[in-house]
Each structure stands twice: as C-alpha cells, then as structure tokens.
GROMACS .gro file of C-alpha atoms in nm:
model
  407
    1MET     CA    1  -3.884   3.469   9.185
    2ARG     CA    2  -4.207   3.491   9.387
    3VAL     CA    3  -4.503   3.696   9.263
    4SER     CA    4  -4.537   3.845   9.613
    5LYS     CA    5  -4.195   4.009   9.582
    6LEU     CA    6  -4.281   4.154   9.244
    7THR     CA    7  -4.613   4.280   9.375
    8ALA     CA    8  -4.439   4.485   9.643
    9VAL     CA    9  -4.218   4.648   9.382
   10LEU     CA   10  -4.491   4.727   9.135
   11CYS     CA   11  -4.743   4.860   9.384
   12ALA     CA   12  -4.502   5.142   9.461
   13SER     CA   13  -4.569   5.293   9.121
   14VAL     CA   14  -4.869   5.152   8.938
   15ALA     CA   15  -5.150   4.914   9.008
   16MET     CA   16  -5.123   4.544   8.933
   17PRO     CA   17  -5.310   4.436   8.617
   18ALA     CA   18  -5.658   4.288   8.639
   19MET     CA   19  -5.563   4.071   8.344
   20ALA     CA   20  -5.250   4.010   8.143
   21THR     CA   21  -5.148   4.278   7.895
   22GLU     CA   22  -4.916   4.179   7.615
   23LEU     CA   23  -4.616   4.396   7.534
   24GLU     CA   24  -4.381   4.330   7.246
   25VAL     CA   25  -4.023   4.396   7.359
   26THR     CA   26  -3.754   4.437   7.094
   27HIS     CA   27  -3.384   4.385   7.166
   28TRP     CA   28  -3.069   4.241   7.005
   29TRP     CA   29  -2.980   3.982   7.270
   30THR     CA   30  -2.957   3.659   7.074
   31SER     CA   31  -2.636   3.479   7.178
   32GLY     CA   32  -2.652   3.194   7.429
   33GLY     CA   33  -2.559   3.404   7.731
   34GLU     CA   34  -2.776   3.695   7.621
   35ALA     CA   35  -3.079   3.473   7.560
   36ALA     CA   36  -3.043   3.323   7.908
   37ALA     CA   37  -3.035   3.675   8.057
   38VAL     CA   38  -3.331   3.817   7.867
   39ALA     CA   39  -3.531   3.507   7.961
   40GLU     CA   40  -3.505   3.627   8.322
   41LEU     CA   41  -3.674   3.955   8.228
   42ALA     CA   42  -3.951   3.776   8.041
   43LYS     CA   43  -4.004   3.532   8.328
   44ALA     CA   44  -4.036   3.813   8.580
   45PHE     CA   45  -4.280   4.014   8.364
   46ASP     CA   46  -4.496   3.708   8.303
   47ALA     CA   47  -4.490   3.624   8.676
   48SER     CA   48  -4.611   3.974   8.756
   49GLY     CA   49  -4.933   3.914   8.563
   50ASP     CA   50  -4.850   4.060   8.222
   51LYS     CA   51  -4.712   3.894   7.908
   52TRP     CA   52  -4.368   3.952   7.749
   53VAL     CA   53  -4.380   3.904   7.371
   54ASP     CA   54  -4.021   3.861   7.263
   55GLY     CA   55  -3.904   4.059   6.962
   56ALA     CA   56  -3.538   3.960   6.937
   57ILE     CA   57  -3.355   4.094   6.631
   58ALA     CA   58  -3.038   3.907   6.534
   59GLY     CA   59  -2.723   4.081   6.417
   60GLY     CA   60  -2.643   4.310   6.709
   61GLY     CA   61  -2.731   4.670   6.778
   62GLY     CA   62  -2.604   4.800   6.445
   63THR     CA   63  -2.862   4.585   6.267
   64ALA     CA   64  -3.141   4.615   6.522
   65ARG     CA   65  -3.144   4.989   6.594
   66PRO     CA   66  -3.239   5.105   6.242
   67ILE     CA   67  -3.525   4.851   6.241
   68MET     CA   68  -3.648   4.966   6.581
   69ILE     CA   69  -3.627   5.334   6.487
   70SER     CA   70  -3.803   5.274   6.155
   71ARG     CA   71  -4.091   5.099   6.329
   72ILE     CA   72  -4.131   5.375   6.585
   73THR     CA   73  -4.119   5.659   6.332
   74GLY     CA   74  -4.329   5.462   6.084
   75GLY     CA   75  -4.625   5.419   6.315
   76ASP     CA   76  -4.567   5.057   6.418
   77PRO     CA   77  -4.419   5.097   6.766
   78MET     CA   78  -4.339   4.811   6.999
   79GLY     CA   79  -4.421   4.814   7.370
   80ALA     CA   80  -4.060   4.853   7.481
   81THR     CA   81  -3.725   4.857   7.311
   82GLN     CA   82  -3.359   4.832   7.407
   83PHE     CA   83  -3.110   5.107   7.336
   84ASN     CA   84  -2.765   5.169   7.480
   85HIS     CA   85  -2.710   5.439   7.740
   86GLY     CA   86  -2.650   5.771   7.573
   87GLN     CA   87  -2.796   5.961   7.280
   88GLN     CA   88  -2.927   5.679   7.060
   89ALA     CA   89  -3.293   5.758   7.132
   90LEU     CA   90  -3.257   6.134   7.183
   91GLU     CA   91  -3.420   6.234   6.854
   92LEU     CA   92  -3.712   6.000   6.922
   93VAL     CA   93  -3.763   6.159   7.263
   94GLU     CA   94  -3.740   6.509   7.119
   95ALA     CA   95  -3.997   6.413   6.855
   96GLY     CA   96  -4.243   6.322   7.129
   97LEU     CA   97  -4.249   5.952   7.042
   98MET     CA   98  -4.135   5.812   7.380
   99LEU     CA   99  -4.334   5.766   7.699
  100ASP     CA  100  -4.244   5.989   7.994
  101LEU     CA  101  -4.147   5.767   8.290
  102THR     CA  102  -4.086   6.044   8.544
  103ASP     CA  103  -4.378   5.935   8.763
  104VAL     CA  104  -4.243   5.577   8.776
  105ALA     CA  105  -3.892   5.701   8.855
  106GLU     CA  106  -4.013   5.926   9.134
  107ALA     CA  107  -4.240   5.663   9.289
  108ASN     CA  108  -3.953   5.414   9.298
  109ASN     CA  109  -3.679   5.658   9.407
  110TRP     CA  110  -3.463   5.598   9.101
  111LYS     CA  111  -3.254   5.907   9.171
  112GLU     CA  112  -3.151   5.761   9.507
  113ILE     CA  113  -3.087   5.400   9.402
  114ILE     CA  114  -2.945   5.416   9.047
  115ASN     CA  115  -2.565   5.429   9.052
  116PRO     CA  116  -2.374   5.597   8.902
  117PRO     CA  117  -2.609   5.897   8.854
  118SER     CA  118  -2.491   5.938   8.495
  119LEU     CA  119  -2.706   5.639   8.396
  120LEU     CA  120  -3.027   5.818   8.489
  121GLU     CA  121  -2.893   6.145   8.350
  122ALA     CA  122  -2.858   5.968   8.014
  123CYS     CA  123  -3.232   5.893   8.035
  124THR     CA  124  -3.322   6.253   8.118
  125VAL     CA  125  -3.425   6.514   7.864
  126ASP     CA  126  -3.537   6.860   7.979
  127GLY     CA  127  -3.575   6.732   8.334
  128ARG     CA  128  -3.802   6.439   8.240
  129ILE     CA  129  -3.703   6.070   8.251
  130TYR     CA  130  -3.764   5.854   7.944
  131CYS     CA  131  -3.589   5.522   8.003
  132ALA     CA  132  -3.520   5.252   8.258
  133PRO     CA  133  -3.151   5.156   8.287
  134VAL     CA  134  -3.098   4.783   8.337
  135ASN     CA  135  -2.722   4.729   8.354
  136ILE     CA  136  -2.370   4.864   8.330
  137HIS     CA  137  -2.161   4.712   8.054
  138SER     CA  138  -1.794   4.796   8.018
  139PRO     CA  139  -1.640   4.693   7.685
  140GLU     CA  140  -1.275   4.722   7.785
  141TRP     CA  141  -1.185   4.369   7.893
  142LEU     CA  142  -0.926   4.120   7.770
  143TRP     CA  143  -1.045   3.759   7.794
  144LEU     CA  144  -0.783   3.483   7.796
  145SER     CA  145  -0.785   3.107   7.760
  146ASN     CA  146  -0.581   2.970   8.048
  147LYS     CA  147  -0.535   2.635   7.873
  148VAL     CA  148  -0.364   2.788   7.569
  149TYR     CA  149  -0.093   2.924   7.796
  150GLU     CA  150  -0.074   2.616   8.015
  151ASP     CA  151  -0.019   2.398   7.705
  152LEU     CA  152   0.263   2.630   7.595
  153GLY     CA  153   0.420   2.631   7.940
  154LEU     CA  154   0.372   3.005   7.965
  155PRO     CA  155   0.224   3.208   8.249
  156VAL     CA  156  -0.115   3.361   8.175
  157PRO     CA  157  -0.052   3.726   8.079
  158LYS     CA  158  -0.132   3.985   8.342
  159ASP     CA  159  -0.176   4.273   8.097
  160TRP     CA  160  -0.185   4.372   7.732
  161ASN     CA  161   0.192   4.410   7.704
  162GLU     CA  162   0.254   4.054   7.825
  163PHE     CA  163  -0.021   3.934   7.592
  164VAL     CA  164   0.146   4.094   7.291
  165ALA     CA  165   0.486   3.953   7.395
  166SER     CA  166   0.341   3.601   7.413
  167ALA     CA  167   0.177   3.619   7.070
  168PRO     CA  168   0.465   3.480   6.859
  169LYS     CA  169   0.474   3.154   7.060
  170VAL     CA  170   0.095   3.131   7.043
  171ARG     CA  171   0.108   3.169   6.666
  172GLU     CA  172   0.390   2.913   6.635
  173ALA     CA  173   0.172   2.662   6.822
  174GLY     CA  174  -0.097   2.697   6.557
  175LYS     CA  175  -0.324   2.906   6.776
  176LEU     CA  176  -0.479   3.244   6.698
  177PRO     CA  177  -0.336   3.517   6.923
  178LEU     CA  178  -0.638   3.749   6.910
  179ALA     CA  179  -0.994   3.656   6.815
  180LEU     CA  180  -1.189   3.935   6.646
  181GLY     CA  181  -1.525   3.916   6.472
  182ASP     CA  182  -1.588   4.089   6.142
  183GLN     CA  183  -1.872   4.316   6.254
  184PRO     CA  184  -1.772   4.685   6.239
  185TRP     CA  185  -1.849   4.761   6.602
  186GLN     CA  186  -1.605   4.496   6.722
  187SER     CA  187  -1.294   4.662   6.579
  188ASN     CA  188  -1.425   4.994   6.707
  189LEU     CA  189  -1.470   4.840   7.053
  190ALA     CA  190  -1.116   4.707   7.050
  191PHE     CA  191  -0.982   5.052   6.964
  192GLY     CA  192  -1.193   5.209   7.239
  193ALA     CA  193  -1.058   4.961   7.491
  194MET     CA  194  -0.703   5.054   7.396
  195GLN     CA  195  -0.762   5.424   7.445
  196ILE     CA  196  -0.763   5.423   7.824
  197ALA     CA  197  -0.550   5.110   7.857
  198VAL     CA  198  -0.264   5.254   7.654
  199ALA     CA  199  -0.308   5.633   7.669
  200GLY     CA  200  -0.421   5.637   8.032
  201LEU     CA  201  -0.720   5.784   8.212
  202ASP     CA  202  -0.596   6.144   8.214
  203ALA     CA  203  -0.538   6.151   7.839
  204TRP     CA  204  -0.870   5.980   7.771
  205LYS     CA  205  -1.062   6.233   7.981
  206ALA     CA  206  -0.877   6.522   7.820
  207VAL     CA  207  -0.991   6.407   7.476
  208ASN     CA  208  -1.337   6.265   7.538
  209VAL     CA  209  -1.461   6.484   7.822
  210ASP     CA  210  -1.266   6.809   7.784
  211LYS     CA  211  -1.246   6.777   7.403
  212ASN     CA  212  -0.877   6.869   7.400
  213MET     CA  213  -0.768   6.813   7.042
  214ASP     CA  214  -0.403   6.880   7.118
  215VAL     CA  215  -0.398   6.573   7.341
  216ALA     CA  216  -0.593   6.379   7.077
  217ALA     CA  217  -0.321   6.455   6.823
  218GLY     CA  218  -0.037   6.405   7.071
  219PRO     CA  219   0.204   6.126   7.165
  220GLU     CA  220  -0.028   5.947   7.411
  221TYR     CA  221  -0.273   5.871   7.132
  222ALA     CA  222   0.003   5.795   6.884
  223LYS     CA  223   0.082   5.503   7.116
  224VAL     CA  224  -0.283   5.393   7.100
  225PHE     CA  225  -0.273   5.372   6.722
  226GLN     CA  226   0.056   5.179   6.735
  227ALA     CA  227  -0.109   4.932   6.974
  228ALA     CA  228  -0.405   4.902   6.738
  229ALA     CA  229  -0.165   4.822   6.453
  230GLU     CA  230  -0.011   4.546   6.668
  231ALA     CA  231  -0.355   4.409   6.748
  232ARG     CA  232  -0.442   4.411   6.379
  233GLU     CA  233  -0.151   4.176   6.315
  234LEU     CA  234  -0.246   3.950   6.608
  235ALA     CA  235  -0.601   3.915   6.474
  236LYS     CA  236  -0.500   3.799   6.125
  237GLY     CA  237  -0.669   3.467   6.057
  238SER     CA  238  -0.969   3.539   6.279
  239ASN     CA  239  -1.228   3.437   6.022
  240VAL     CA  240  -1.549   3.469   6.219
  241GLN     CA  241  -1.836   3.718   6.196
  242ASP     CA  242  -2.020   3.750   6.527
  243TRP     CA  243  -1.865   3.853   6.859
  244ASN     CA  244  -1.983   3.536   7.031
  245GLN     CA  245  -1.818   3.325   6.761
  246ALA     CA  246  -1.492   3.501   6.847
  247THR     CA  247  -1.557   3.439   7.216
  248ASN     CA  248  -1.613   3.073   7.136
  249LEU     CA  249  -1.263   3.055   6.985
  250VAL     CA  250  -1.129   3.148   7.328
  251ILE     CA  251  -1.371   2.916   7.510
  252THR     CA  252  -1.260   2.623   7.292
  253ASP     CA  253  -0.890   2.716   7.329
  254GLN     CA  254  -0.845   2.790   6.959
  255ALA     CA  255  -0.752   3.150   7.036
  256ALA     CA  256  -0.548   3.295   7.321
  257GLY     CA  257  -0.757   3.603   7.380
  258GLN     CA  258  -1.029   3.846   7.280
  259ILE     CA  259  -1.097   4.210   7.354
  260MET     CA  260  -1.467   4.218   7.434
  261GLY     CA  261  -1.714   4.359   7.681
  262ASP     CA  262  -1.813   4.195   8.005
  263TRP     CA  263  -2.111   4.036   7.829
  264ALA     CA  264  -1.862   3.771   7.717
  265GLN     CA  265  -1.902   3.630   8.068
  266GLY     CA  266  -2.244   3.502   7.974
  267GLU     CA  267  -2.094   3.286   7.698
  268PHE     CA  268  -1.829   3.139   7.928
  269GLN     CA  269  -2.099   3.068   8.184
  270VAL     CA  270  -2.327   2.890   7.936
  271ALA     CA  271  -2.024   2.681   7.829
  272GLY     CA  272  -1.966   2.577   8.191
  273LYS     CA  273  -1.632   2.757   8.220
  274VAL     CA  274  -1.510   2.889   8.556
  275ALA     CA  275  -1.360   3.236   8.594
  276GLY     CA  276  -1.006   3.223   8.729
  277THR     CA  277  -0.971   2.854   8.646
  278ASP     CA  278  -1.060   2.810   8.280
  279TYR     CA  279  -1.026   3.170   8.175
  280THR     CA  280  -0.885   3.501   8.293
  281CYS     CA  281  -1.043   3.843   8.260
  282LEU     CA  282  -0.844   4.167   8.262
  283PRO     CA  283  -1.043   4.492   8.296
  284GLY     CA  284  -0.873   4.782   8.122
  285LEU     CA  285  -0.660   4.520   7.943
  286GLY     CA  286  -0.475   4.486   8.273
  287LEU     CA  287  -0.296   4.818   8.221
  288ASN     CA  288  -0.544   5.066   8.369
  289GLU     CA  289  -0.823   4.906   8.569
  290TYR     CA  290  -1.138   5.104   8.510
  291ILE     CA  291  -1.484   5.051   8.369
  292SER     CA  292  -1.690   5.275   8.147
  293THR     CA  293  -2.054   5.315   8.232
  294GLY     CA  294  -2.207   5.198   7.909
  295GLY     CA  295  -2.483   4.944   7.901
  296ASP     CA  296  -2.848   4.909   7.819
  297ALA     CA  297  -3.175   5.081   7.895
  298PHE     CA  298  -3.532   5.027   7.785
  299TYR     CA  299  -3.745   5.297   7.627
  300PHE     CA  300  -4.121   5.278   7.585
  301PRO     CA  301  -4.272   5.418   7.264
  302LYS     CA  302  -4.607   5.597   7.297
  303LEU     CA  303  -4.891   5.361   7.205
  304ASN     CA  304  -5.203   5.575   7.266
  305ASP     CA  305  -5.353   5.283   7.458
  306PRO     CA  306  -5.414   5.343   7.832
  307GLU     CA  307  -5.407   4.972   7.915
  308LYS     CA  308  -5.075   4.915   7.739
  309GLU     CA  309  -4.930   5.236   7.882
  310ALA     CA  310  -5.003   5.108   8.232
  311ALA     CA  311  -4.828   4.781   8.143
  312GLN     CA  312  -4.531   4.975   8.007
  313LYS     CA  313  -4.492   5.154   8.339
  314ARG     CA  314  -4.523   4.827   8.528
  315LEU     CA  315  -4.242   4.682   8.316
  316ALA     CA  316  -4.025   4.991   8.368
  317ALA     CA  317  -4.058   4.959   8.746
  318LEU     CA  318  -3.992   4.586   8.730
  319LEU     CA  319  -3.668   4.621   8.535
  320VAL     CA  320  -3.511   4.829   8.812
  321SER     CA  321  -3.642   4.610   9.096
  322PRO     CA  322  -3.383   4.432   9.316
  323GLU     CA  323  -3.489   4.077   9.228
  324VAL     CA  324  -3.481   4.137   8.855
  325GLN     CA  325  -3.151   4.322   8.874
  326VAL     CA  326  -2.989   4.023   9.045
  327ALA     CA  327  -3.138   3.753   8.820
  328PHE     CA  328  -3.072   3.939   8.495
  329ASN     CA  329  -2.719   4.066   8.560
  330LEU     CA  330  -2.586   3.738   8.698
  331LYS     CA  331  -2.679   3.578   8.365
  332LYS     CA  332  -2.577   3.874   8.149
  333GLY     CA  333  -2.232   3.925   8.300
  334SER     CA  334  -2.305   4.295   8.346
  335LEU     CA  335  -2.307   4.501   8.663
  336PRO     CA  336  -2.636   4.609   8.825
  337ILE     CA  337  -2.752   4.969   8.817
  338ARG     CA  338  -2.817   4.971   9.192
  339GLY     CA  339  -2.573   4.903   9.472
  340ASP     CA  340  -2.816   4.784   9.738
  341ILE     CA  341  -2.861   4.427   9.617
  342ASP     CA  342  -2.703   4.093   9.710
  343LEU     CA  343  -2.449   3.975   9.453
  344SER     CA  344  -2.275   3.713   9.666
  345ALA     CA  345  -2.324   3.468   9.379
  346ALA     CA  346  -2.112   3.682   9.143
  347ASN     CA  347  -1.812   3.515   8.981
  348ASP     CA  348  -1.453   3.642   8.998
  349CYS     CA  349  -1.486   3.863   8.691
  350MET     CA  350  -1.805   4.033   8.808
  351LYS     CA  351  -1.645   4.088   9.149
  352LYS     CA  352  -1.355   4.266   8.977
  353GLY     CA  353  -1.603   4.496   8.807
  354LEU     CA  354  -1.796   4.560   9.128
  355LYS     CA  355  -1.473   4.648   9.310
  356ILE     CA  356  -1.375   4.897   9.039
  357LEU     CA  357  -1.726   5.047   9.040
  358ALA     CA  358  -1.719   5.082   9.420
  359GLY     CA  359  -1.379   5.250   9.399
  360GLY     CA  360  -1.513   5.509   9.157
  361ASN     CA  361  -1.264   5.437   8.879
  362ILE     CA  362  -1.527   5.488   8.611
  363VAL     CA  363  -1.568   5.694   8.297
  364PRO     CA  364  -1.873   5.773   8.083
  365SER     CA  365  -1.918   5.566   7.770
  366GLY     CA  366  -1.856   5.700   7.421
  367ASP     CA  367  -2.230   5.717   7.361
  368MET     CA  368  -2.248   5.984   7.629
  369ASN     CA  369  -1.954   6.190   7.497
  370TRP     CA  370  -1.988   6.208   7.120
  371SER     CA  371  -2.277   6.246   6.880
  372PRO     CA  372  -2.400   5.945   6.679
  373ASP     CA  373  -2.251   6.103   6.366
  374VAL     CA  374  -1.901   6.127   6.516
  375GLN     CA  375  -1.928   5.774   6.650
  376LYS     CA  376  -2.033   5.639   6.310
  377GLN     CA  377  -1.746   5.814   6.131
  378ALA     CA  378  -1.498   5.682   6.386
  379GLU     CA  379  -1.640   5.331   6.348
  380ASP     CA  380  -1.608   5.351   5.969
  381LEU     CA  381  -1.246   5.460   6.008
  382MET     CA  382  -1.171   5.167   6.236
  383VAL     CA  383  -1.325   4.923   5.989
  384GLU     CA  384  -1.105   5.063   5.713
  385PHE     CA  385  -0.798   5.054   5.938
  386TRP     CA  386  -0.843   4.694   6.055
  387LYS     CA  387  -0.915   4.567   5.704
  388SER     CA  388  -0.620   4.735   5.536
  389ASP     CA  389  -0.256   4.817   5.587
  390MET     CA  390  -0.330   5.182   5.664
  391ALA     CA  391  -0.041   5.329   5.859
  392PRO     CA  392  -0.125   5.409   6.219
  393GLU     CA  393  -0.006   5.766   6.170
  394VAL     CA  394  -0.256   5.815   5.886
  395ALA     CA  395  -0.541   5.665   6.087
  396HIS     CA  396  -0.449   5.886   6.382
  397GLN     CA  397  -0.467   6.202   6.173
  398LYS     CA  398  -0.803   6.103   6.021
  399TRP     CA  399  -0.943   6.022   6.365
  400VAL     CA  400  -0.851   6.363   6.504
  401GLU     CA  401  -1.027   6.532   6.211
  402ILE     CA  402  -1.341   6.329   6.283
  403LEU     CA  403  -1.341   6.440   6.646
  404LYS     CA  404  -1.291   6.803   6.545
  405SER     CA  405  -1.595   6.781   6.319
  406GLY     CA  406  -1.805   6.707   6.626
  407LEU     CA  407  -1.699   7.010   6.830
   0.00000   0.00000   0.00000
C-alpha cells in the first residue's frame, strides 16, 4: 500500500502527523488468519506516519472485553479497542468515556459509503457517531472437509440435512462428524446459526425483531432445539478448546464439518487450502442462504491528549478507507463495510457472501437485537445444554423465559 494513497484518504478528515504518534490498539485477533489480517491494519497505520502498538488479548472476545472495559473505566485507556457491532460499548459511550467521531464520519461521507446502514447506526448514540466499522462477519456457515467425503465415496453435503444424514458413516470411519470448541460462545454461535437455517427467516424475524414470544415458543423453534440436540450428538468427542483448533480438525480432515463464522476462511487460507476444492462453505447451513450483519468496529477511548486524539481520528478514517478495507478483509475472510471497492481477488466463499449481501438477504446480528444481559443468559443456557443431556423441550422452555425477561 503506497503512502500517497493513504495521504489522500486521511487529508479528507484530519491533517497528517508531523511525527509519529503511538497508539495502543487492543483486540482479540490472535489465531493465524486473524493475526495476518490485523497485521494489515498495523502496516497501513505505520505507513501513514503513526505507530500501531499491538495489544492483542488471547482467549477471544469473552476474555478480552472485560479486560478492555476494566482498563477504560479504571483510568488506563488504550488508544483504540475492538468491540463487536451492537451494544457492547453502549454504557461506555453513555458514560462519556468514548471519543466522538462524528466529524471524521462526516468528512469521509460514512453515511453514503457504509453498507448496510445498520452498521453505522450501531455506532450512533443520540445522533453522534462513536465507532468505525471495519467488517461484516456472519457466523452462520457450515465448513466441510471435501476429502473426508471423497475418502468415504460420498458426495459433499449441500445442506445441514444431508450433513446430518452422512454423520453415521463419518463416525464409522473414525472421523468426527462435527468439530466444536469448548468455549461458551461457540455452542451459542452454533445454536444461533440453526435458528434461521432451521426455523426460517420469517420465524427468526418474528422472534428477534418483532419480539413475538408465541413464535418463540412455537413449532418452528421446537425444530431448532431438536436440531441442536442432533448437533450435540455429532460433536461428541470434539475435545478441543479454541474455535481455530476446531477449524484445524476440518482443515486436517479429522472432522467432517464445523459450524463457524466466515472468519474460518482466514485459517483455511493460512493453511493453503482452496475454497471449492479442499473445502466447501455453506452459508445459512445450506438451508436458508442469508448473512447476519455482525462484525467488528473500533472505538476510541478519550485520552485527554490532543496529539493522541488527532492520531485516533486519523486511524478511524484509515480503517474505513478503500485500500485498508480490501487488504484487511481479504485476509480476515469477512466482508467489507463499503460496496465501492475492488474484491476481484475474493475466493469462492467470500463471493458467496458478497452475492447474498448484494441481494439484500441480510438480518441484524443478535448484538443489535437483545441486551447484553439476555445474550449472556442465553449463552449460559446453551453451555448447559451442550454439556448435558438436557431435553430439547426443557431447553426451549428456558430459552423463551430468558427472551421474555428482556422485553
């Protein structure tokens, strides 16, 4: 990436630095694919004349977020920090601890270029903009090892139902049908993926957008919990912790499949695997092709330092710039937050996501629909469900009560 290109982007909002300003940036991107992607952000910021000080926190968002929040509220803020789209940083914004980026957004026409608009809306509180979206991540994908099926003489499944039907032969061959890591958010992600895939878009919207508890308690969602019980059986023997360890079981053909977000692409890419040849990706588990507009954004805690504040605004503008959006998202496996950039180098899986995004078959992520408290209770329920023999009917009833508590 040439400095001249970055200069053109940054001059639209804030002046270039006379000398490098260091900013510590905290995030939870530590897997191979994630590290390759975040390195693109650091490279671009350093090339622009400032200095990215990496503050990676291992263990995923569930581990990192409390540390980040504690530092900000405890008077030891970083220069910038990752959060997911939605309400994760809302209380920090309302407490006056986050930098207002409205001037940067207006100078760079974010309202015109960021797509879908819900991404910027998730950054907006009382009409002011407090974060820079960097990607769209959809968690509802089924990733399959083509070789596992080729070795068994079976066709690669085209959807979740075919995947479940193939599982007995996969198990008989000594392979793991479904890889699933032991972190709580992973079982919760798998359940979320099944909601639209099995219940369908209309039922999902009725529950999560319209808050219709009759639909939540009805037969469409009873099917979701039955599917989750099936998946629980398929995942028995998946003795790994981290999501990327589970992805590696698919990459190395030890497991047939994994339900995971499109960030799994980064791991396949680092391993030299080719989409459509070595592995297959099924958005919406192949049943209902859609993507949810989750993903990541960067917030900038107030530092009471004019020099660092100027650097924060330069970084915010840079993250949304066309060159950075291309370089970062091609490595991350996520979709860009602007549709006016060249992604001809995208692989087959990213092209599937781009096609779905262009067609408008999208839904807001859970972070945008339910409060953090409801999400945490639902996650705890899913952990209990996946680690026990809890009947799906019991889990269903408990889940509905959790949703009602958030109305």
